[in-house]
């Protein structure tokens, strides 16, 4: 009877399980004694049937034994119910504690001030955070289930209702806190990603501008018309590549302006990079225009040199014709020489137009 009337219900789930095991042993022992009680009843019945002189005393003792036995069995059922209820409450407490422990462990990760130093590290952190958010989404069902269990236990175990409510509120507080942390960290990581994306584009574009400037400056001025034409063609190809990067410059500028409009924490740096990017683009276009003018001037010069050389060559040939002492020795030869001289004068007029 001391076992079944015990008020000890355990301090935690492990303790309750130990008490339940001991009680199971008691129940096994109790079941074993039921046969003994039945034997006592059978023997009492036999004595009464035989009209034993102590019949009244026998009946009294029999009733006393049966009453004690039924009381003991009733107390055992009550004890079993209390231990079962205690196990439910302690199991709830354990599940809540484990959930809160997991939440706090993940909370430490979400409280990190590491938001990435470059695009690759930010992307890695975002993937990691998205994994944590998936874990949180899965945990939400467990939190809801524990809250529902808390409501049920408060109804079925009113004596523990206040303690269960405290646990429930502790769970909800931790759950709301980590959801807030997760949302804040996701926002900060997105801010960091947008910044690092912009900075990566900035580095790519400024690096490309440097390479393009070197490429435009690399060509020496040509020494002939063909070379000058090739320079102009190649220079126009460079302009095509510059035009092809216009969308990239526009996209980078829009990204930077969006960061400024959103009041990004790195707005000063973004503003500085936007200015540099604009200046670099303008300097590249100015350089291209300068070289275009130089190449066109070079082309004009080489055309002049070519035409001058052609005129010099023509005049050298014609000078030999004019220095010829042959004035003809007959009418036919003189007329032929006059015809040649007329042709020379026509050619001279054509060359004069070309020279002037």
Short mmCIF file of C-alpha atoms in Angstrom, two decimals:
data_model
loop_
_atom_site.label_atom_id
_atom_site.label_comp_id
_atom_site.label_asym_id
_atom_site.label_seq_id
_atom_site.Cartn_x
_atom_site.Cartn_y
_atom_site.Cartn_z
CA UNK A 1 0.00 0.00 0.00
CA UNK A 2 2.95 2.32 0.62
CA UNK A 3 3.91 1.90 -3.04
CA UNK A 4 0.50 2.75 -4.48
CA UNK A 5 -0.04 5.73 -2.15
CA UNK A 6 3.33 7.29 -2.93
CA UNK A 7 3.12 10.87 -4.22
CA UNK A 8 6.50 10.69 -5.91
CA UNK A 9 5.98 11.32 -9.64
CA UNK A 10 9.52 12.04 -10.81
CA UNK A 11 11.51 15.17 -11.59
CA UNK A 12 12.02 14.42 -15.26
CA UNK A 13 11.11 11.84 -17.88
CA UNK A 14 13.96 9.48 -16.99
CA UNK A 15 12.92 9.54 -13.30
CA UNK A 16 9.27 8.88 -14.23
CA UNK A 17 10.32 5.92 -16.40
CA UNK A 18 12.28 4.47 -13.47
CA UNK A 19 9.17 4.81 -11.24
CA UNK A 20 7.02 3.21 -13.93
CA UNK A 21 9.39 0.27 -14.16
CA UNK A 22 9.25 -0.23 -10.40
CA UNK A 23 5.47 0.02 -10.51
CA UNK A 24 5.32 -2.59 -13.28
CA UNK A 25 7.28 -4.90 -11.00
CA UNK A 26 4.76 -4.16 -8.23
CA UNK A 27 1.86 -4.93 -10.58
CA UNK A 28 3.46 -8.25 -11.46
CA UNK A 29 3.74 -9.03 -7.75
CA UNK A 30 0.13 -7.87 -7.21
CA UNK A 31 -1.14 -10.18 -9.93
CA UNK A 32 0.76 -13.05 -8.37
CA UNK A 33 -1.04 -12.45 -5.03
CA UNK A 34 -4.51 -12.42 -6.56
CA UNK A 35 -4.51 -16.24 -6.57
CA UNK A 36 -3.68 -16.16 -2.87
CA UNK A 37 -6.73 -13.94 -2.20
CA UNK A 38 -8.91 -16.29 -4.23
CA UNK A 39 -7.68 -19.22 -2.11
CA UNK A 40 -8.54 -17.34 1.06
CA UNK A 41 -12.08 -16.73 -0.26
CA UNK A 42 -12.47 -20.36 -1.24
CA UNK A 43 -11.30 -21.59 2.16
CA UNK A 44 -13.59 -19.11 3.95
CA UNK A 45 -16.52 -20.26 1.85
CA UNK A 46 -15.77 -23.88 2.69
CA UNK A 47 -15.64 -23.14 6.43
CA UNK A 48 -18.87 -21.23 6.29
CA UNK A 49 -20.51 -24.01 4.33
CA UNK A 50 -19.40 -26.45 7.00
CA UNK A 51 -21.03 -24.15 9.59
CA UNK A 52 -17.83 -23.46 11.43
CA UNK A 53 -18.51 -22.16 14.95
CA UNK A 54 -16.49 -19.01 14.14
CA UNK A 55 -18.55 -18.34 11.06
CA UNK A 56 -19.18 -14.68 11.88
CA UNK A 57 -15.49 -14.01 12.53
CA UNK A 58 -14.58 -15.81 9.31
CA UNK A 59 -17.04 -13.69 7.30
CA UNK A 60 -15.72 -10.54 8.93
CA UNK A 61 -12.13 -11.42 8.10
CA UNK A 62 -13.08 -12.43 4.56
CA UNK A 63 -14.84 -9.10 3.99
CA UNK A 64 -11.85 -7.27 5.48
CA UNK A 65 -9.41 -9.05 3.14
CA UNK A 66 -11.60 -8.46 0.08
CA UNK A 67 -12.08 -4.79 0.95
CA UNK A 68 -8.34 -4.30 1.42
CA UNK A 69 -7.66 -6.13 -1.82
CA UNK A 70 -10.13 -4.02 -3.82
CA UNK A 71 -8.79 -0.87 -2.20
CA UNK A 72 -5.26 -1.89 -3.09
CA UNK A 73 -6.24 -2.58 -6.70
CA UNK A 74 -8.06 0.76 -6.90
CA UNK A 75 -5.06 2.60 -5.53
CA UNK A 76 -2.85 0.74 -7.99
CA UNK A 77 -5.02 1.92 -10.89
CA UNK A 78 -4.86 5.48 -9.57
CA UNK A 79 -1.08 5.25 -9.19
CA UNK A 80 -0.78 3.87 -12.71
CA UNK A 81 -2.85 6.77 -14.07
CA UNK A 82 -0.78 9.35 -12.18
CA UNK A 83 2.49 7.88 -13.45
CA UNK A 84 1.11 7.78 -17.00
CA UNK A 85 0.03 11.42 -16.71
CA UNK A 86 3.39 12.41 -15.22
CA UNK A 87 5.15 10.65 -18.10
CA UNK A 88 3.01 12.60 -20.61
CA UNK A 89 3.83 15.92 -18.93
CA UNK A 90 7.55 15.13 -18.58
CA UNK A 91 7.70 13.90 -22.18
CA UNK A 92 6.13 17.20 -23.24
CA UNK A 93 8.68 19.08 -21.11
CA UNK A 94 11.54 17.12 -22.68
CA UNK A 95 10.27 17.69 -26.22
CA UNK A 96 9.90 21.41 -25.55
CA UNK A 97 13.38 21.62 -23.98
CA UNK A 98 14.94 19.78 -26.92
CA UNK A 99 13.12 22.03 -29.39
CA UNK A 100 14.20 25.18 -27.56
CA UNK A 101 17.77 23.87 -27.40
CA UNK A 102 17.74 23.30 -31.17
CA UNK A 103 16.26 26.75 -31.73
CA UNK A 104 18.95 28.40 -29.59
CA UNK A 105 21.69 26.47 -31.40
CA UNK A 106 20.39 27.70 -34.77
CA UNK A 107 19.86 31.14 -33.28
CA UNK A 108 23.60 31.43 -32.63
CA UNK A 109 24.25 30.75 -36.31
CA UNK A 110 21.69 33.35 -37.34
CA UNK A 111 23.17 35.93 -34.96
CA UNK A 112 26.48 35.79 -36.86
CA UNK A 113 27.78 39.11 -38.18
CA UNK A 114 29.45 37.39 -41.14
CA UNK A 115 27.63 38.55 -44.26
CA UNK A 116 30.35 37.65 -46.76
CA UNK A 117 33.44 39.42 -48.05
CA UNK A 118 32.86 38.79 -51.76
CA UNK A 119 30.23 37.45 -54.12
CA UNK A 120 31.22 33.79 -53.73
CA UNK A 121 31.18 33.87 -49.91
CA UNK A 122 27.83 35.70 -49.81
CA UNK A 123 26.30 33.12 -52.16
CA UNK A 124 27.63 30.33 -49.93
CA UNK A 125 26.14 32.00 -46.83
CA UNK A 126 22.80 32.47 -48.60
CA UNK A 127 22.68 28.78 -49.52
CA UNK A 128 23.49 27.87 -45.92
CA UNK A 129 20.81 30.23 -44.61
CA UNK A 130 18.22 28.87 -47.02
CA UNK A 131 19.01 25.42 -45.61
CA UNK A 132 18.38 26.74 -42.08
CA UNK A 133 15.09 28.28 -43.23
CA UNK A 134 14.02 24.91 -44.64
CA UNK A 135 14.82 23.37 -41.24
CA UNK A 136 12.70 26.07 -39.59
CA UNK A 137 9.81 25.37 -41.95
CA UNK A 138 9.97 21.71 -40.98
CA UNK A 139 10.21 22.65 -37.28
CA UNK A 140 7.09 24.83 -37.48
CA UNK A 141 4.88 21.73 -37.67
CA UNK A 142 6.54 20.39 -34.50
CA UNK A 143 6.01 23.69 -32.68
CA UNK A 144 2.32 23.67 -33.64
CA UNK A 145 2.02 20.05 -32.51
CA UNK A 146 3.62 20.85 -29.14
CA UNK A 147 1.28 23.81 -28.64
CA UNK A 148 -1.69 21.56 -29.39
CA UNK A 149 -0.28 18.97 -26.96
CA UNK A 150 0.07 21.70 -24.32
CA UNK A 151 -3.61 22.57 -24.72
CA UNK A 152 -4.61 18.92 -24.36
CA UNK A 153 -2.41 18.34 -21.31
CA UNK A 154 -3.77 21.45 -19.60
CA UNK A 155 -7.25 20.00 -19.99
CA UNK A 156 -6.33 16.48 -18.90
CA UNK A 157 -3.90 17.53 -16.12
CA UNK A 158 -5.29 20.73 -14.61
CA UNK A 159 -2.95 20.37 -11.64
CA UNK A 160 0.02 20.92 -14.01
CA UNK A 161 -1.75 23.50 -16.20
CA UNK A 162 0.27 26.51 -15.04
CA UNK A 163 3.63 24.77 -15.47
CA UNK A 164 2.58 23.52 -18.93
CA UNK A 165 1.52 27.04 -19.90
CA UNK A 166 4.90 28.42 -18.84
CA UNK A 167 6.63 25.85 -21.08
CA UNK A 168 4.28 26.66 -23.93
CA UNK A 169 4.97 30.39 -23.66
CA UNK A 170 8.73 29.75 -23.47
CA UNK A 171 8.54 27.69 -26.64
CA UNK A 172 6.51 30.31 -28.51
CA UNK A 173 8.85 33.12 -27.39
CA UNK A 174 11.91 31.26 -28.66
CA UNK A 175 10.13 30.33 -31.89
CA UNK A 176 9.09 33.93 -32.60
CA UNK A 177 12.60 35.14 -31.79
CA UNK A 178 14.33 32.78 -34.22
CA UNK A 179 11.82 33.60 -36.96
CA UNK A 180 12.63 37.28 -36.49
CA UNK A 181 16.36 36.52 -36.52
CA UNK A 182 15.98 34.45 -39.67
CA UNK A 183 14.08 37.20 -41.48
CA UNK A 184 16.58 39.86 -40.40
CA UNK A 185 19.58 37.76 -41.44
CA UNK A 186 17.99 36.91 -44.79
CA UNK A 187 17.47 40.61 -45.39
CA UNK A 188 21.06 41.47 -44.44
CA UNK A 189 22.42 38.68 -46.64
CA UNK A 190 20.32 39.92 -49.56
CA UNK A 191 21.68 43.42 -48.99
CA UNK A 192 25.20 42.02 -48.93
CA UNK A 193 24.55 39.98 -52.08
CA UNK A 194 23.26 43.02 -53.97
CA UNK A 195 26.32 45.01 -52.90
CA UNK A 196 28.80 42.26 -53.81
CA UNK A 197 27.02 41.71 -57.13
CA UNK A 198 27.39 45.42 -57.88
CA UNK A 199 31.04 45.45 -56.79
CA UNK A 200 31.79 42.39 -58.91
CA UNK A 201 30.22 44.08 -61.94
CA UNK A 202 32.18 47.23 -61.12
CA UNK A 203 35.46 45.32 -61.01
CA UNK A 204 34.68 43.47 -64.23
CA UNK A 205 33.80 46.67 -66.09
CA UNK A 206 36.75 48.75 -64.84
CA UNK A 207 39.09 45.88 -65.65
CA UNK A 208 37.60 45.65 -69.14
CA UNK A 209 37.97 49.43 -69.60
CA UNK A 210 41.66 49.19 -68.66
CA UNK A 211 42.19 46.38 -71.16
CA UNK A 212 40.30 48.25 -73.88
CA UNK A 213 42.31 51.42 -73.30
CA UNK A 214 45.53 49.43 -73.66
CA UNK A 215 44.19 47.83 -76.83
CA UNK A 216 43.20 51.17 -78.36
CA UNK A 217 46.59 52.69 -77.50
CA UNK A 218 48.54 49.67 -78.71
CA UNK A 219 48.44 50.36 -82.47
CA UNK A 220 51.17 52.52 -84.06
CA UNK A 221 50.25 54.93 -86.82
CA UNK A 222 50.40 53.38 -90.29
CA UNK A 223 53.05 54.09 -92.96
CA UNK A 224 50.84 53.48 -95.99
CA UNK A 225 47.24 53.73 -97.14
CA UNK A 226 46.49 50.02 -96.67
CA UNK A 227 47.81 50.12 -93.12
CA UNK A 228 45.78 53.27 -92.37
CA UNK A 229 42.62 51.60 -93.70
CA UNK A 230 43.28 48.52 -91.54
CA UNK A 231 43.76 50.75 -88.48
CA UNK A 232 40.42 52.48 -89.06
CA UNK A 233 38.64 49.15 -89.56
CA UNK A 234 40.14 47.72 -86.38
CA UNK A 235 39.33 50.90 -84.47
CA UNK A 236 35.71 50.65 -85.59
CA UNK A 237 35.63 47.07 -84.31
CA UNK A 238 36.73 48.42 -80.92
CA UNK A 239 33.77 50.82 -81.02
CA UNK A 240 31.49 47.87 -81.69
CA UNK A 241 32.79 46.14 -78.57
CA UNK A 242 32.37 49.32 -76.53
CA UNK A 243 28.77 49.64 -77.74
CA UNK A 244 28.16 45.99 -76.84
CA UNK A 245 29.08 46.80 -73.21
CA UNK A 246 26.59 49.66 -72.94
CA UNK A 247 23.93 47.38 -71.44
CA UNK A 248 26.42 46.21 -68.81
CA UNK A 249 27.25 49.80 -67.84
CA UNK A 250 23.54 50.65 -67.73
CA UNK A 251 22.74 47.58 -65.61
CA UNK A 252 25.56 48.35 -63.16
CA UNK A 253 24.40 51.96 -62.85
CA UNK A 254 20.80 50.89 -62.22
CA UNK A 255 21.94 48.39 -59.58
CA UNK A 256 23.98 51.05 -57.83
CA UNK A 257 21.16 53.62 -57.98
CA UNK A 258 18.76 51.03 -56.52
CA UNK A 259 21.14 50.47 -53.60
CA UNK A 260 21.31 54.22 -52.98
CA UNK A 261 17.52 54.57 -53.20
CA UNK A 262 17.12 51.77 -50.64
CA UNK A 263 19.47 53.55 -48.21
CA UNK A 264 21.97 50.67 -48.32
CA UNK A 265 24.52 50.62 -45.48
CA UNK A 266 27.36 50.91 -48.04
CA UNK A 267 25.80 53.87 -49.90
CA UNK A 268 28.97 55.99 -49.66
CA UNK A 269 31.07 53.27 -51.26
CA UNK A 270 28.42 52.64 -53.93
CA UNK A 271 28.26 56.36 -54.77
CA UNK A 272 32.05 56.47 -55.12
CA UNK A 273 32.09 53.41 -57.40
CA UNK A 274 29.32 54.84 -59.59
CA UNK A 275 31.32 58.03 -60.09
CA UNK A 276 34.45 56.05 -60.97
CA UNK A 277 32.52 53.87 -63.39
CA UNK A 278 31.00 56.88 -65.15
CA UNK A 279 34.39 58.61 -65.38
CA UNK A 280 36.07 55.48 -66.72
CA UNK A 281 33.41 55.04 -69.40
CA UNK A 282 33.67 58.71 -70.44
CA UNK A 283 37.48 58.51 -70.55
CA UNK A 284 37.28 55.40 -72.74
CA UNK A 285 34.92 57.09 -75.22
CA UNK A 286 37.10 60.20 -75.28
CA UNK A 287 40.19 58.08 -75.95
CA UNK A 288 38.42 56.23 -78.73
CA UNK A 289 37.35 59.52 -80.35
CA UNK A 290 40.88 60.96 -80.02
CA UNK A 291 42.40 57.90 -81.68
CA UNK A 292 39.74 58.01 -84.40
CA UNK A 293 40.77 61.55 -85.25
CA UNK A 294 44.44 60.53 -85.23
CA UNK A 295 43.77 57.53 -87.49
CA UNK A 296 41.72 59.65 -89.91
CA UNK A 297 44.49 62.26 -89.99
CA UNK A 298 46.95 59.45 -90.62
CA UNK A 299 44.74 58.20 -93.45
CA UNK A 300 44.61 61.67 -95.01
CA UNK A 301 48.39 61.99 -94.73
CA UNK A 302 49.01 58.59 -96.32
CA UNK A 303 46.62 59.43 -99.16
CA UNK A 304 48.52 62.69 -99.68
CA UNK A 305 51.83 60.86 -99.73
CA UNK A 306 50.48 58.36 -102.24
CA UNK A 307 49.07 61.04 -104.55
CA UNK A 308 52.27 63.09 -104.31
CA UNK A 309 54.34 60.09 -105.23
CA UNK A 310 52.08 59.35 -108.19
CA UNK A 311 52.36 62.97 -109.43
CA UNK A 312 56.14 62.94 -108.97
CA UNK A 313 56.38 59.74 -110.96
CA UNK A 314 54.21 61.22 -113.74
CA UNK A 315 56.20 64.46 -113.91
CA UNK A 316 59.49 62.54 -114.08
CA UNK A 317 58.19 60.63 -117.08
CA UNK A 318 56.84 63.76 -118.79
CA UNK A 319 60.03 65.70 -118.20
CA UNK A 320 61.92 63.23 -120.38
CA UNK A 321 59.31 63.81 -123.11
CA UNK A 322 59.70 67.59 -122.94
CA UNK A 323 63.49 67.43 -123.07
CA UNK A 324 63.38 65.45 -126.34
CA UNK A 325 65.21 67.48 -129.07
CA UNK A 326 63.33 65.74 -131.91
CA UNK A 327 61.32 68.36 -133.79
CA UNK A 328 60.48 66.13 -136.77
CA UNK A 329 62.11 65.90 -140.17
CA UNK A 330 58.94 65.79 -142.22
CA UNK A 331 55.41 67.03 -142.20
CA UNK A 332 54.06 63.70 -140.98
CA UNK A 333 56.58 63.42 -138.16
CA UNK A 334 55.93 67.01 -137.08
CA UNK A 335 52.16 66.40 -137.07
CA UNK A 336 52.73 63.25 -134.98
CA UNK A 337 54.87 65.19 -132.52
CA UNK A 338 52.18 67.91 -132.31
CA UNK A 339 49.57 65.25 -131.58
CA UNK A 340 51.75 63.86 -128.76
CA UNK A 341 52.22 67.35 -127.36
CA UNK A 342 48.48 68.01 -127.39
CA UNK A 343 47.96 64.74 -125.52
CA UNK A 344 50.62 65.86 -123.01
CA UNK A 345 48.87 69.20 -122.46
CA UNK A 346 45.54 67.43 -121.83
CA UNK A 347 47.25 65.11 -119.35
CA UNK A 348 48.95 68.10 -117.73
CA UNK A 349 45.55 69.81 -117.28
CA UNK A 350 44.18 66.66 -115.63
CA UNK A 351 47.14 66.42 -113.27
CA UNK A 352 46.86 70.12 -112.44
CA UNK A 353 43.27 69.58 -111.24
CA UNK A 354 44.45 66.68 -109.16
CA UNK A 355 47.31 68.67 -107.63
CA UNK A 356 45.23 71.74 -106.85
#
